[in-house]
PDB file of C-alpha atoms in Angstrom:
ATOM      1  CA  UNK A   1     -50.239 -29.099   1.849  1.00 88.00           C
ATOM      2  CA  UNK A   2     -51.320 -30.913   4.825  1.00 91.00           C
ATOM      3  CA  UNK A   3     -54.347 -31.743   3.210  1.00 93.00           C
ATOM      4  CA  UNK A   4     -52.747 -33.579   0.196  1.00 91.00           C
ATOM      5  CA  UNK A   5     -50.392 -35.433   2.356  1.00 90.00           C
ATOM      6  CA  UNK A   6     -53.397 -36.718   4.587  1.00 93.00           C
ATOM      7  CA  UNK A   7     -55.215 -37.709   1.397  1.00 94.00           C
ATOM      8  CA  UNK A   8     -51.909 -39.870   0.065  1.00 90.00           C
ATOM      9  CA  UNK A   9     -51.476 -41.708   3.635  1.00 90.00           C
ATOM     10  CA  UNK A  10     -55.436 -42.268   3.729  1.00 94.00           C
ATOM     11  CA  UNK A  11     -55.395 -43.681   0.357  1.00 93.00           C
ATOM     12  CA  UNK A  12     -52.005 -45.837   1.203  1.00 90.00           C
ATOM     13  CA  UNK A  13     -53.858 -47.023   4.446  1.00 91.00           C
ATOM     14  CA  UNK A  14     -56.916 -47.866   2.778  1.00 94.00           C
ATOM     15  CA  UNK A  15     -55.254 -49.571  -0.243  1.00 92.00           C
ATOM     16  CA  UNK A  16     -53.250 -51.937   2.359  1.00 88.00           C
ATOM     17  CA  UNK A  17     -56.350 -52.940   4.539  1.00 92.00           C
ATOM     18  CA  UNK A  18     -58.110 -53.836   1.256  1.00 94.00           C
ATOM     19  CA  UNK A  19     -55.487 -56.012   0.260  1.00 91.00           C
ATOM     20  CA  UNK A  20     -54.860 -57.680   3.778  1.00 90.00           C
ATOM     21  CA  UNK A  21     -58.585 -58.241   3.686  1.00 92.00           C
ATOM     22  CA  UNK A  22     -58.831 -59.938   0.348  1.00 93.00           C
ATOM     23  CA  UNK A  23     -55.454 -61.905   1.039  1.00 91.00           C
ATOM     24  CA  UNK A  24     -57.075 -63.280   4.493  1.00 91.00           C
ATOM     25  CA  UNK A  25     -60.374 -64.105   2.823  1.00 92.00           C
ATOM     26  CA  UNK A  26     -58.515 -65.908  -0.102  1.00 92.00           C
ATOM     27  CA  UNK A  27     -56.201 -67.734   2.645  1.00 91.00           C
ATOM     28  CA  UNK A  28     -59.284 -68.967   4.504  1.00 89.00           C
ATOM     29  CA  UNK A  29     -60.768 -70.096   1.250  1.00 91.00           C
ATOM     30  CA  UNK A  30     -57.662 -72.095   0.486  1.00 89.00           C
ATOM     31  CA  UNK A  31     -57.803 -73.809   3.692  1.00 89.00           C
ATOM     32  CA  UNK A  32     -54.997 -72.210   5.529  1.00 88.00           C
ATOM     33  CA  UNK A  33     -55.008 -72.591   9.067  1.00 88.00           C
ATOM     34  CA  UNK A  34     -55.799 -69.597  11.348  1.00 87.00           C
ATOM     35  CA  UNK A  35     -52.849 -69.793  13.612  1.00 86.00           C
ATOM     36  CA  UNK A  36     -50.529 -69.610  10.370  1.00 86.00           C
ATOM     37  CA  UNK A  37     -52.314 -66.412   9.024  1.00 86.00           C
ATOM     38  CA  UNK A  38     -51.775 -64.791  12.461  1.00 86.00           C
ATOM     39  CA  UNK A  39     -48.025 -65.833  12.331  1.00 81.00           C
ATOM     40  CA  UNK A  40     -47.685 -64.579   8.845  1.00 82.00           C
ATOM     41  CA  UNK A  41     -49.293 -61.358  10.026  1.00 83.00           C
ATOM     42  CA  UNK A  42     -47.200 -60.713  13.032  1.00 78.00           C
ATOM     43  CA  UNK A  43     -43.812 -61.645  11.007  1.00 72.00           C
ATOM     44  CA  UNK A  44     -44.813 -59.135   8.354  1.00 77.00           C
ATOM     45  CA  UNK A  45     -45.434 -56.433  10.753  1.00 77.00           C
ATOM     46  CA  UNK A  46     -41.871 -57.201  12.639  1.00 68.00           C
ATOM     47  CA  UNK A  47     -40.408 -57.267   9.044  1.00 68.00           C
ATOM     48  CA  UNK A  48     -41.628 -53.559   8.574  1.00 74.00           C
ATOM     49  CA  UNK A  49     -40.454 -51.800  11.426  1.00 71.00           C
ATOM     50  CA  UNK A  50     -36.796 -51.646  10.388  1.00 64.00           C
ATOM     51  CA  UNK A  51     -37.788 -49.950   7.016  1.00 69.00           C
ATOM     52  CA  UNK A  52     -40.160 -47.719   8.468  1.00 77.00           C
ATOM     53  CA  UNK A  53     -37.484 -46.703  11.130  1.00 73.00           C
ATOM     54  CA  UNK A  54     -35.097 -45.887   8.240  1.00 70.00           C
ATOM     55  CA  UNK A  55     -38.105 -43.846   6.476  1.00 79.00           C
ATOM     56  CA  UNK A  56     -38.584 -41.856   9.251  1.00 81.00           C
ATOM     57  CA  UNK A  57     -35.139 -41.009   9.644  1.00 76.00           C
ATOM     58  CA  UNK A  58     -35.128 -39.893   6.042  1.00 77.00           C
ATOM     59  CA  UNK A  59     -38.342 -37.651   6.630  1.00 84.00           C
ATOM     60  CA  UNK A  60     -36.233 -36.289   9.469  1.00 83.00           C
ATOM     61  CA  UNK A  61     -33.100 -35.344   7.717  1.00 78.00           C
ATOM     62  CA  UNK A  62     -34.680 -33.937   4.707  1.00 85.00           C
ATOM     63  CA  UNK A  63     -37.373 -31.908   6.933  1.00 88.00           C
ATOM     64  CA  UNK A  64     -35.073 -29.095   7.523  1.00 84.00           C
ATOM     65  CA  UNK A  65     -34.647 -27.990   4.143  1.00 87.00           C
ATOM     66  CA  UNK A  66     -37.964 -29.044   2.343  1.00 89.00           C
ATOM     67  CA  UNK A  67     -40.216 -29.095   5.423  1.00 90.00           C
ATOM     68  CA  UNK A  68     -41.852 -32.360   6.801  1.00 89.00           C
ATOM     69  CA  UNK A  69     -44.526 -32.442   4.473  1.00 91.00           C
ATOM     70  CA  UNK A  70     -43.035 -33.162   0.832  1.00 89.00           C
ATOM     71  CA  UNK A  71     -40.642 -35.979   2.699  1.00 89.00           C
ATOM     72  CA  UNK A  72     -43.766 -37.366   4.182  1.00 88.00           C
ATOM     73  CA  UNK A  73     -46.038 -37.585   0.730  1.00 88.00           C
ATOM     74  CA  UNK A  74     -42.851 -38.879  -1.305  1.00 85.00           C
ATOM     75  CA  UNK A  75     -41.595 -41.557   1.334  1.00 83.00           C
ATOM     76  CA  UNK A  76     -44.963 -42.579   2.045  1.00 83.00           C
ATOM     77  CA  UNK A  77     -45.755 -43.830  -1.778  1.00 83.00           C
ATOM     78  CA  UNK A  78     -42.124 -44.814  -2.656  1.00 80.00           C
ATOM     79  CA  UNK A  79     -38.327 -44.309  -1.803  1.00 72.00           C
ATOM     80  CA  UNK A  80     -35.593 -44.388   0.228  1.00 69.00           C
ATOM     81  CA  UNK A  81     -32.491 -42.321   2.038  1.00 65.00           C
ATOM     82  CA  UNK A  82     -30.057 -43.200  -0.816  1.00 66.00           C
ATOM     83  CA  UNK A  83     -32.562 -42.157  -3.802  1.00 75.00           C
ATOM     84  CA  UNK A  84     -34.677 -39.350  -2.306  1.00 80.00           C
ATOM     85  CA  UNK A  85     -31.660 -37.575  -0.783  1.00 78.00           C
ATOM     86  CA  UNK A  86     -29.543 -37.678  -3.786  1.00 79.00           C
ATOM     87  CA  UNK A  87     -32.268 -36.413  -6.046  1.00 84.00           C
ATOM     88  CA  UNK A  88     -33.086 -33.541  -3.941  1.00 85.00           C
ATOM     89  CA  UNK A  89     -29.361 -32.457  -3.611  1.00 82.00           C
ATOM     90  CA  UNK A  90     -28.694 -32.925  -6.940  1.00 83.00           C
ATOM     91  CA  UNK A  91     -31.802 -30.644  -7.889  1.00 87.00           C
ATOM     92  CA  UNK A  92     -30.666 -27.809  -5.287  1.00 86.00           C
ATOM     93  CA  UNK A  93     -27.188 -28.422  -6.083  1.00 81.00           C
ATOM     94  CA  UNK A  94     -27.944 -27.491 -10.028  1.00 85.00           C
ATOM     95  CA  UNK A  95     -29.615 -24.068  -8.664  1.00 84.00           C
ATOM     96  CA  UNK A  96     -26.826 -23.229  -6.478  1.00 80.00           C
ATOM     97  CA  UNK A  97     -28.164 -23.801  -3.496  1.00 79.00           C
ATOM     98  CA  UNK A  98     -27.872 -26.853  -0.837  1.00 76.00           C
ATOM     99  CA  UNK A  99     -29.962 -28.847   1.448  1.00 78.00           C
ATOM    100  CA  UNK A 100     -28.085 -27.502   4.767  1.00 74.00           C
ATOM    101  CA  UNK A 101     -30.608 -24.797   5.153  1.00 79.00           C
ATOM    102  CA  UNK A 102     -34.174 -24.147   4.459  1.00 87.00           C
ATOM    103  CA  UNK A 103     -35.499 -23.677   0.729  1.00 88.00           C
ATOM    104  CA  UNK A 104     -37.612 -20.881   0.426  1.00 86.00           C
ATOM    105  CA  UNK A 105     -37.650 -20.145  -3.118  1.00 88.00           C
ATOM    106  CA  UNK A 106     -40.782 -21.515  -4.810  1.00 90.00           C
ATOM    107  CA  UNK A 107     -39.168 -22.474  -7.644  1.00 90.00           C
ATOM    108  CA  UNK A 108     -36.491 -24.520  -6.170  1.00 88.00           C
ATOM    109  CA  UNK A 109     -39.249 -25.803  -4.407  1.00 91.00           C
ATOM    110  CA  UNK A 110     -40.965 -26.979  -7.283  1.00 91.00           C
ATOM    111  CA  UNK A 111     -38.076 -28.258  -8.629  1.00 90.00           C
ATOM    112  CA  UNK A 112     -36.699 -30.592  -6.002  1.00 89.00           C
ATOM    113  CA  UNK A 113     -40.388 -31.905  -5.857  1.00 89.00           C
ATOM    114  CA  UNK A 114     -40.299 -32.773  -9.454  1.00 90.00           C
ATOM    115  CA  UNK A 115     -36.763 -34.236  -9.491  1.00 88.00           C
ATOM    116  CA  UNK A 116     -37.741 -36.210  -6.307  1.00 86.00           C
ATOM    117  CA  UNK A 117     -41.056 -37.731  -8.147  1.00 85.00           C
ATOM    118  CA  UNK A 118     -40.382 -38.353 -11.687  1.00 85.00           C
ATOM    119  CA  UNK A 119     -37.255 -40.491 -11.046  1.00 78.00           C
ATOM    120  CA  UNK A 120     -39.799 -42.614  -8.839  1.00 80.00           C
ATOM    121  CA  UNK A 121     -42.043 -42.880 -11.595  1.00 82.00           C
ATOM    122  CA  UNK A 122     -39.967 -44.323 -14.134  1.00 78.00           C
ATOM    123  CA  UNK A 123     -39.521 -47.607 -12.341  1.00 78.00           C
ATOM    124  CA  UNK A 124     -43.152 -48.156 -11.718  1.00 81.00           C
ATOM    125  CA  UNK A 125     -43.768 -47.700 -15.465  1.00 83.00           C
ATOM    126  CA  UNK A 126     -40.686 -49.950 -16.510  1.00 81.00           C
ATOM    127  CA  UNK A 127     -40.568 -52.735 -14.056  1.00 78.00           C
ATOM    128  CA  UNK A 128     -43.758 -54.203 -14.748  1.00 80.00           C
ATOM    129  CA  UNK A 129     -42.460 -54.583 -18.419  1.00 82.00           C
ATOM    130  CA  UNK A 130     -38.646 -55.379 -17.990  1.00 80.00           C
ATOM    131  CA  UNK A 131     -38.383 -56.422 -14.564  1.00 75.00           C
ATOM    132  CA  UNK A 132     -39.087 -60.561 -15.283  1.00 76.00           C
ATOM    133  CA  UNK A 133     -36.745 -60.527 -18.337  1.00 76.00           C
ATOM    134  CA  UNK A 134     -33.869 -58.844 -16.254  1.00 73.00           C
ATOM    135  CA  UNK A 135     -34.555 -60.963 -13.318  1.00 70.00           C
ATOM    136  CA  UNK A 136     -34.525 -64.369 -15.366  1.00 71.00           C
ATOM    137  CA  UNK A 137     -31.158 -63.283 -17.528  1.00 68.00           C
ATOM    138  CA  UNK A 138     -29.558 -61.695 -14.530  1.00 65.00           C
ATOM    139  CA  UNK A 139     -30.578 -64.935 -12.377  1.00 63.00           C
ATOM    140  CA  UNK A 140     -29.251 -67.051 -15.058  1.00 63.00           C
ATOM    141  CA  UNK A 141     -25.611 -65.548 -15.472  1.00 58.00           C
ATOM    142  CA  UNK A 142     -25.225 -65.101 -11.720  1.00 59.00           C
ATOM    143  CA  UNK A 143     -26.805 -68.677 -10.513  1.00 61.00           C
ATOM    144  CA  UNK A 144     -24.547 -70.727 -13.093  1.00 59.00           C
ATOM    145  CA  UNK A 145     -21.591 -71.411 -10.461  1.00 58.00           C
ATOM    146  CA  UNK A 146     -20.473 -70.290  -7.138  1.00 61.00           C
ATOM    147  CA  UNK A 147     -17.919 -67.849  -8.415  1.00 61.00           C
ATOM    148  CA  UNK A 148     -21.047 -66.275 -10.404  1.00 59.00           C
ATOM    149  CA  UNK A 149     -22.767 -66.055  -7.261  1.00 63.00           C
ATOM    150  CA  UNK A 150     -20.069 -64.207  -5.401  1.00 71.00           C
ATOM    151  CA  UNK A 151     -19.643 -61.906  -8.341  1.00 71.00           C
ATOM    152  CA  UNK A 152     -23.089 -60.636  -8.319  1.00 67.00           C
ATOM    153  CA  UNK A 153     -23.104 -60.154  -4.287  1.00 70.00           C
ATOM    154  CA  UNK A 154     -19.611 -58.258  -5.124  1.00 76.00           C
ATOM    155  CA  UNK A 155     -21.557 -56.120  -7.693  1.00 73.00           C
ATOM    156  CA  UNK A 156     -24.339 -55.445  -5.430  1.00 72.00           C
ATOM    157  CA  UNK A 157     -22.093 -54.580  -2.295  1.00 75.00           C
ATOM    158  CA  UNK A 158     -20.221 -51.941  -4.547  1.00 81.00           C
ATOM    159  CA  UNK A 159     -22.905 -50.488  -5.799  1.00 75.00           C
ATOM    160  CA  UNK A 160     -23.799 -49.678  -2.315  1.00 72.00           C
ATOM    161  CA  UNK A 161     -20.628 -48.690  -0.935  1.00 80.00           C
ATOM    162  CA  UNK A 162     -20.509 -46.246  -4.160  1.00 81.00           C
ATOM    163  CA  UNK A 163     -23.887 -44.691  -3.020  1.00 71.00           C
ATOM    164  CA  UNK A 164     -22.285 -44.267   0.669  1.00 73.00           C
ATOM    165  CA  UNK A 165     -19.033 -43.008  -0.357  1.00 79.00           C
ATOM    166  CA  UNK A 166     -20.718 -40.101  -2.422  1.00 72.00           C
ATOM    167  CA  UNK A 167     -22.491 -39.165   1.069  1.00 67.00           C
ATOM    168  CA  UNK A 168     -18.789 -39.197   2.671  1.00 73.00           C
ATOM    169  CA  UNK A 169     -17.315 -37.550  -0.095  1.00 76.00           C
ATOM    170  CA  UNK A 170     -19.687 -34.717   0.333  1.00 66.00           C
ATOM    171  CA  UNK A 171     -19.552 -34.734   4.318  1.00 62.00           C
ATOM    172  CA  UNK A 172     -15.700 -34.213   4.026  1.00 72.00           C
ATOM    173  CA  UNK A 173     -15.466 -31.662   1.003  1.00 70.00           C
ATOM    174  CA  UNK A 174     -18.474 -29.933   1.322  1.00 60.00           C
ATOM    175  CA  UNK A 175     -21.899 -29.448  -0.864  1.00 51.00           C
ATOM    176  CA  UNK A 176     -22.543 -25.729  -0.873  1.00 48.00           C
ATOM    177  CA  UNK A 177     -21.369 -24.318  -4.565  1.00 44.00           C
ATOM    178  CA  UNK A 178     -18.512 -22.683  -2.639  1.00 42.00           C
ATOM    179  CA  UNK A 179     -17.494 -25.597  -0.867  1.00 44.00           C
ATOM    180  CA  UNK A 180     -17.493 -24.165   2.874  1.00 46.00           C
ATOM    181  CA  UNK A 181     -20.168 -25.923   4.552  1.00 58.00           C
ATOM    182  CA  UNK A 182     -17.798 -29.370   5.651  1.00 69.00           C
ATOM    183  CA  UNK A 183     -16.511 -29.212   9.266  1.00 80.00           C
ATOM    184  CA  UNK A 184     -16.164 -30.325  12.230  1.00 86.00           C
ATOM    185  CA  UNK A 185     -20.175 -31.135  12.910  1.00 85.00           C
ATOM    186  CA  UNK A 186     -20.237 -33.157   9.515  1.00 80.00           C
ATOM    187  CA  UNK A 187     -17.049 -35.213  10.091  1.00 85.00           C
ATOM    188  CA  UNK A 188     -17.557 -35.979  13.878  1.00 89.00           C
ATOM    189  CA  UNK A 189     -21.118 -36.964  13.358  1.00 87.00           C
ATOM    190  CA  UNK A 190     -19.746 -39.226  10.328  1.00 84.00           C
ATOM    191  CA  UNK A 191     -17.551 -40.599  12.661  1.00 90.00           C
ATOM    192  CA  UNK A 192     -20.028 -41.576  15.500  1.00 93.00           C
ATOM    193  CA  UNK A 193     -22.592 -42.943  13.007  1.00 88.00           C
ATOM    194  CA  UNK A 194     -19.677 -45.049  11.317  1.00 89.00           C
ATOM    195  CA  UNK A 195     -18.299 -46.469  15.007  1.00 94.00           C
ATOM    196  CA  UNK A 196     -22.293 -47.098  15.906  1.00 93.00           C
ATOM    197  CA  UNK A 197     -22.728 -49.139  12.663  1.00 90.00           C
ATOM    198  CA  UNK A 198     -19.536 -51.106  13.264  1.00 94.00           C
ATOM    199  CA  UNK A 199     -20.319 -51.803  16.948  1.00 95.00           C
ATOM    200  CA  UNK A 200     -24.354 -52.906  16.201  1.00 92.00           C
ATOM    201  CA  UNK A 201     -22.753 -55.163  13.269  1.00 91.00           C
ATOM    202  CA  UNK A 202     -20.219 -56.840  15.607  1.00 93.00           C
ATOM    203  CA  UNK A 203     -23.209 -57.270  18.357  1.00 94.00           C
ATOM    204  CA  UNK A 204     -25.353 -59.078  15.778  1.00 89.00           C
ATOM    205  CA  UNK A 205     -22.660 -61.165  14.148  1.00 90.00           C
ATOM    206  CA  UNK A 206     -21.274 -61.855  17.858  1.00 90.00           C
ATOM    207  CA  UNK A 207     -24.806 -62.978  19.133  1.00 90.00           C
ATOM    208  CA  UNK A 208     -26.216 -64.248  16.240  1.00 87.00           C
ATOM    209  CA  UNK A 209     -29.037 -61.416  15.924  1.00 84.00           C
ATOM    210  CA  UNK A 210     -29.810 -61.746  12.264  1.00 77.00           C
ATOM    211  CA  UNK A 211     -33.148 -60.190  12.828  1.00 71.00           C
ATOM    212  CA  UNK A 212     -31.883 -57.286  14.551  1.00 77.00           C
ATOM    213  CA  UNK A 213     -29.513 -56.586  11.618  1.00 76.00           C
ATOM    214  CA  UNK A 214     -32.049 -54.655   9.266  1.00 69.00           C
ATOM    215  CA  UNK A 215     -32.403 -52.042  12.590  1.00 74.00           C
ATOM    216  CA  UNK A 216     -28.173 -51.150  12.282  1.00 81.00           C
ATOM    217  CA  UNK A 217     -28.507 -48.536   9.623  1.00 76.00           C
ATOM    218  CA  UNK A 218     -31.547 -46.765  10.900  1.00 75.00           C
ATOM    219  CA  UNK A 219     -30.263 -46.790  14.442  1.00 83.00           C
ATOM    220  CA  UNK A 220     -26.732 -45.869  13.256  1.00 85.00           C
ATOM    221  CA  UNK A 221     -28.739 -42.585  11.815  1.00 78.00           C
ATOM    222  CA  UNK A 222     -30.373 -41.868  14.690  1.00 82.00           C
ATOM    223  CA  UNK A 223     -27.207 -42.249  17.018  1.00 89.00           C
ATOM    224  CA  UNK A 224     -25.512 -39.605  14.634  1.00 86.00           C
ATOM    225  CA  UNK A 225     -28.581 -37.464  14.898  1.00 82.00           C
ATOM    226  CA  UNK A 226     -28.291 -37.533  18.752  1.00 88.00           C
ATOM    227  CA  UNK A 227     -24.334 -36.792  18.544  1.00 91.00           C
ATOM    228  CA  UNK A 228     -25.007 -33.926  16.371  1.00 87.00           C
ATOM    229  CA  UNK A 229     -27.415 -32.286  18.997  1.00 88.00           C
ATOM    230  CA  UNK A 230     -25.414 -33.159  22.090  1.00 93.00           C
ATOM    231  CA  UNK A 231     -22.131 -31.767  20.279  1.00 92.00           C
ATOM    232  CA  UNK A 232     -23.997 -28.521  19.716  1.00 89.00           C
ATOM    233  CA  UNK A 233     -25.216 -28.409  23.034  1.00 91.00           C
ATOM    234  CA  UNK A 234     -22.072 -29.202  25.189  1.00 93.00           C
ATOM    235  CA  UNK A 235     -19.441 -28.382  22.907  1.00 90.00           C
ATOM    236  CA  UNK A 236     -17.935 -24.784  22.042  1.00 91.00           C
ATOM    237  CA  UNK A 237     -19.751 -23.013  19.603  1.00 86.00           C
ATOM    238  CA  UNK A 238     -16.219 -22.077  17.857  1.00 86.00           C
ATOM    239  CA  UNK A 239     -15.549 -25.841  17.307  1.00 87.00           C
ATOM    240  CA  UNK A 240     -18.930 -26.714  16.340  1.00 85.00           C
ATOM    241  CA  UNK A 241     -19.059 -23.807  13.980  1.00 82.00           C
ATOM    242  CA  UNK A 242     -15.777 -24.677  12.484  1.00 83.00           C
ATOM    243  CA  UNK A 243     -15.702 -25.262   8.996  1.00 78.00           C
ATOM    244  CA  UNK A 244     -12.962 -25.909   5.953  1.00 70.00           C
ATOM    245  CA  UNK A 245     -12.801 -26.309   2.378  1.00 56.00           C
TER     246      UNK A 245
END
């Protein structure tokens, strides 16, 4: 498994270096100044830090149930927190299990791997044929007026809120087949993460830190994880182990 993961990572790195070198050479052929190229490279590197932190957080979240290798492979190629966790959770729930404990059954592990992978293959096949047409039609519909633009923003926000609401509902109601794994820890960590997110968003808005805004969600996730570790270490076991339906 580690050999496969290292092979995938090596392929991605080689592919990235190939396109970087080709792009740099072509840019020089077009007469673009070297200083502009350097600035572009630096800004691109900085732009990828926030998604990378979010990806790392997702690997850590999934590693408890799936180990480090499968999430590492999946998220090295394509994927994000919303999709990977939803696909994995849906697969294990269909087999009467949960992501709250390590998956040791080979059939369950294989099913989760297939669910996470096949779902990501479909867009790669469909997007080259459908993306441009869909983008043009959606763009024409949304950009006709300011009212339609606001509607497009509202629909995007509603889709994102729907995904987050599903995770919140699971944290409150529980995700195991008998619904008994929700309790003090799940709710307290959720509340800490929400408060952290609100504070970070306020700071970004107050001090006009637009570049920092991309980091607010992954940082909030890490704060929530840190809170879970802290609560487990300092609070009574009776409280941290308290659960309800």
